[in-house]
Coordinates of C-alpha atoms in Angstrom, one line a residue:
X1 CA -0.1 0.3 -0.1
X2 CA 1.3 3.4 -1.3
X3 CA -0.5 6.1 1.1
X4 CA 0.4 10.1 0.9
X5 CA -1.2 13.5 2.8
X6 CA -0.3 16.2 1.8
X7 CA -0.9 19.2 3.9
X8 CA -2.4 22.0 1.9
X9 CA -2.8 24.4 4.9
X10 CA -3.1 24.5 8.3
X11 CA -6.5 23.6 8.3
X12 CA -6.6 21.5 5.2
X13 CA -5.1 18.1 4.1
X14 CA -5.1 16.3 0.7
X15 CA -4.8 12.9 0.6
X16 CA -4.4 9.8 -1.9
X17 CA -3.2 5.9 -1.3
X18 CA -3.0 3.0 -3.9
X19 CA -3.7 -0.4 -2.5
X20 CA -2.9 -3.8 -4.0
X21 CA -4.2 -7.0 -2.3
X22 CA -4.0 -10.4 -3.0
X23 CA -5.5 -13.0 -2.0
X24 CA -5.0 -17.5 -1.7
X25 CA -8.2 -18.8 -3.7
X26 CA -8.4 -21.2 -0.9
X27 CA -9.4 -18.1 1.5
X28 CA -12.8 -19.3 -0.8
X29 CA -13.0 -22.4 0.4
X30 CA -12.2 -26.3 1.5
X31 CA -10.5 -27.8 -1.3
X32 CA -11.5 -25.2 -4.5
X33 CA -7.9 -25.2 -5.1
X34 CA -6.1 -29.1 -4.5
X35 CA -6.7 -31.8 -6.4
X36 CA -4.8 -35.3 -6.0
X37 CA -5.1 -38.5 -7.3
X38 CA -8.2 -39.6 -5.3
X39 CA -10.1 -37.1 -7.3
X40 CA -10.0 -38.6 -10.1
X41 CA -9.8 -42.0 -9.1
X42 CA -13.7 -41.5 -7.5
X43 CA -14.5 -39.3 -10.5
X44 CA -17.7 -41.7 -12.0
X45 CA -19.0 -41.3 -7.8
X46 CA -20.4 -38.1 -8.4
X47 CA -21.1 -36.9 -11.1
X48 CA -22.4 -33.4 -10.7
X49 CA -20.1 -32.6 -8.0
X50 CA -17.6 -29.5 -9.1
X51 CA -13.9 -30.3 -9.0
X52 CA -11.2 -28.5 -7.2
X53 CA -9.0 -26.9 -9.7
X54 CA -4.6 -26.6 -8.8
X55 CA -4.1 -24.5 -10.9
X56 CA -6.1 -21.4 -9.9
X57 CA -4.3 -18.0 -10.0
X58 CA -4.4 -15.4 -6.9
X59 CA -7.5 -13.2 -6.6
X60 CA -6.3 -9.4 -7.0
X61 CA -7.5 -6.6 -6.3
X62 CA -6.5 -2.8 -6.9
X63 CA -7.9 -0.3 -5.1
X64 CA -7.8 3.8 -5.9
X65 CA -8.6 6.8 -3.6
X66 CA -8.0 10.6 -3.3
X67 CA -10.1 12.9 -1.0
X68 CA -9.6 16.3 0.8
X69 CA -9.5 17.0 4.1
X70 CA -11.1 20.4 6.1
X71 CA -11.1 21.8 9.0
X72 CA -14.2 23.3 9.8
X73 CA -13.6 24.8 13.4
X74 CA -11.7 23.7 16.6
X75 CA -14.1 21.0 17.3
X76 CA -15.7 19.7 13.9
X77 CA -14.6 18.6 10.3
X78 CA -15.5 17.6 6.7
X79 CA -14.0 15.1 4.7
X80 CA -14.4 14.0 0.6
X81 CA -13.0 11.4 -1.1
X82 CA -13.3 9.6 -4.6
X83 CA -11.9 5.7 -4.8
X84 CA -11.8 2.6 -7.6
X85 CA -11.7 -0.7 -7.3
X86 CA -10.4 -3.3 -9.4
X87 CA -10.9 -6.8 -8.5
X88 CA -8.9 -9.2 -11.2
X89 CA -8.8 -12.9 -11.6
X90 CA -11.9 -13.5 -9.5
X91 CA -12.7 -17.4 -8.7
X92 CA -16.3 -18.5 -10.6
X93 CA -17.3 -22.4 -11.4
X94 CA -17.3 -23.1 -14.8
X95 CA -17.5 -26.4 -17.5
X96 CA -15.6 -28.0 -19.9
X97 CA -17.5 -29.3 -22.6
X98 CA -17.2 -31.8 -25.0
X99 CA -14.7 -34.2 -22.8
X100 CA -13.3 -37.1 -24.1
X101 CA -14.3 -40.0 -21.8
X102 CA -17.0 -37.9 -19.8
X103 CA -18.5 -36.1 -21.2
X104 CA -18.7 -33.0 -19.8
X105 CA -17.7 -31.6 -16.1
X106 CA -17.5 -28.8 -13.5
X107 CA -15.1 -26.8 -11.6
X108 CA -13.6 -23.8 -11.9
X109 CA -11.4 -20.5 -13.0
X110 CA -10.1 -17.0 -12.9
X111 CA -13.1 -16.0 -14.8
X112 CA -14.7 -13.0 -13.2
X113 CA -13.8 -9.4 -12.8
X114 CA -15.8 -6.5 -11.4
X115 CA -15.7 -2.8 -10.5
X116 CA -16.7 -0.9 -7.8
X117 CA -16.8 3.3 -7.5
X118 CA -17.8 6.0 -5.3
X119 CA -17.9 8.6 -3.6
X120 CA -17.5 9.5 0.0
X121 CA -18.5 12.2 2.4
X122 CA -18.1 12.0 5.8
X123 CA -18.6 15.1 9.1
X124 CA -16.7 14.5 12.4
X125 CA -17.6 16.1 15.2
X126 CA -15.1 16.0 18.6
X127 CA -17.0 15.6 21.9
X128 CA -18.2 18.6 22.4
X129 CA -20.3 18.8 25.8
X130 CA -20.2 15.7 26.3
X131 CA -21.4 15.1 22.4
X132 CA -19.9 13.3 20.3
X133 CA -20.9 12.7 16.3
X134 CA -19.8 11.0 13.1
X135 CA -22.0 10.8 9.6
X136 CA -21.1 9.6 6.5
X137 CA -22.5 9.1 2.9
X138 CA -21.5 6.7 0.4
X139 CA -22.6 6.2 -3.3
X140 CA -21.0 3.4 -5.2
X141 CA -21.4 1.6 -8.4
X142 CA -20.9 -2.3 -8.3
X143 CA -20.8 -4.0 -11.2
X144 CA -19.2 -7.6 -12.2
X145 CA -19.4 -10.8 -13.6
X146 CA -20.2 -13.1 -10.2
X147 CA -19.9 -11.8 -6.9
X148 CA -18.9 -15.8 -5.4
X149 CA -17.5 -18.8 -7.1
X150 CA -20.7 -20.6 -7.1
X151 CA -22.8 -17.5 -7.8
X152 CA -23.8 -18.6 -11.3
X153 CA -23.9 -22.5 -11.5
X154 CA -26.7 -23.6 -13.2
X155 CA -25.8 -20.4 -15.8
X156 CA -23.0 -21.6 -17.5
X157 CA -23.7 -25.1 -18.7
X158 CA -23.3 -24.1 -22.2
X159 CA -19.5 -22.7 -21.6
X160 CA -18.2 -19.7 -19.8
X161 CA -20.4 -16.2 -20.0
X162 CA -19.1 -13.2 -18.8
X163 CA -22.3 -10.6 -18.5
X164 CA -21.4 -6.9 -16.6
X165 CA -24.6 -6.7 -13.6
X166 CA -24.8 -5.0 -10.5
X167 CA -22.9 -7.1 -7.1
X168 CA -24.2 -8.5 -3.9
X169 CA -22.9 -5.5 -2.2
X170 CA -23.8 -2.3 -4.7
X171 CA -25.2 0.2 -2.8
X172 CA -26.2 2.9 -4.1
X173 CA -26.7 4.8 -1.3
X174 CA -25.6 4.2 2.0
X175 CA -25.7 6.6 5.0
X176 CA -24.0 5.7 8.5
X177 CA -24.5 8.0 11.7
X178 CA -22.9 7.1 15.1
X179 CA -23.9 9.9 18.0
X180 CA -22.4 9.3 21.2
X181 CA -23.5 10.9 24.6
X182 CA -20.7 10.0 27.7
X183 CA -20.2 11.8 30.6
X184 CA -16.3 12.0 32.5
X185 CA -15.1 12.2 35.5
X186 CA -12.7 14.9 37.3
X187 CA -12.3 18.8 36.5
X188 CA -14.5 17.6 32.9
X189 CA -17.6 16.4 34.3
X190 CA -20.3 17.3 33.7
X191 CA -23.3 15.6 34.8
X192 CA -25.7 15.2 38.0
X193 CA -24.3 14.5 41.3
X194 CA -26.4 13.4 44.8
X195 CA -24.9 14.3 48.3
X196 CA -21.6 15.2 45.8
X197 CA -21.5 12.0 43.9
X198 CA -21.2 11.9 40.7
X199 CA -24.0 9.0 40.0
X200 CA -23.5 8.9 36.3
X201 CA -19.7 9.3 35.8
X202 CA -18.2 7.1 33.2
X203 CA -21.7 6.3 32.2
X204 CA -22.3 6.6 28.1
X205 CA -25.1 5.9 25.5
X206 CA -23.8 5.1 22.0
X207 CA -26.6 5.4 19.0
X208 CA -25.4 4.1 15.4
X209 CA -27.7 4.2 12.4
X210 CA -27.5 2.8 9.2
X211 CA -29.6 3.5 5.7
X212 CA -28.7 1.7 2.8
X213 CA -30.9 2.0 -0.8
X214 CA -30.2 1.0 -4.1
X215 CA -29.1 -2.8 -3.9
X216 CA -29.8 -4.8 -7.5
X217 CA -32.4 -7.4 -5.6
X218 CA -34.7 -8.2 -2.9
X219 CA -34.4 -12.3 -1.6
X220 CA -37.3 -13.2 -1.8
X221 CA -39.7 -16.1 -0.4
X222 CA -42.0 -19.0 -2.7
X223 CA -45.2 -19.8 -1.2
X224 CA -46.4 -23.7 -1.0
X225 CA -49.4 -25.2 -1.2
X226 CA -50.5 -26.5 2.4
X227 CA -51.6 -30.0 3.1
X228 CA -54.3 -31.3 4.2
X229 CA -53.7 -30.8 8.4
X230 CA -52.7 -27.0 7.7
X231 CA -49.1 -27.3 7.3
X232 CA -46.9 -26.7 4.9
X233 CA -46.5 -28.9 2.0

């Protein structure tokens, strides 16, 4: 990771970073990249199984971000940022057709790719009279050919298909707010007392709110007919 921070003035700062993350395929599931002689010996025992692939390459994520931070007053600041993220060599199931002896079989390959780009805006309020507050808004666009290794099973029966669509974690709008109200002790204590004792010293309440919209789809339940006894069939 390469990160840069350049002070434009006493109250403003320019930020930027460049990240490369490399992940082994084994982190996605057990035996997804391990193949032994037993896999070939018991090949016909489970004709519908997905075979491991010991020739998988590591997955790579490349991330760019630039931002600007400005102090508003002695206790608050605002931060703006724009990011772009590329996912390469992502693992996805695939079918091999017209294979001599077995006709076809399923395995894994480095087929998927995707991009995620967005804009973030954050407001920070340092603790002022027992109150600390943070709020952020993110506008994101996440598209790719697959969200997980088994996400397109059944779709690739006719070969390799690469069609861009919103990923599972695509969220067009995301708002996060955190409010913390806390009493302290000593000279800075600002709370009630009873008979000279600080009854709420070191007591605090934290409230976090998350609002999300614009996800690509919503899960659904398929209705089933009732049996004669009134239970679901």
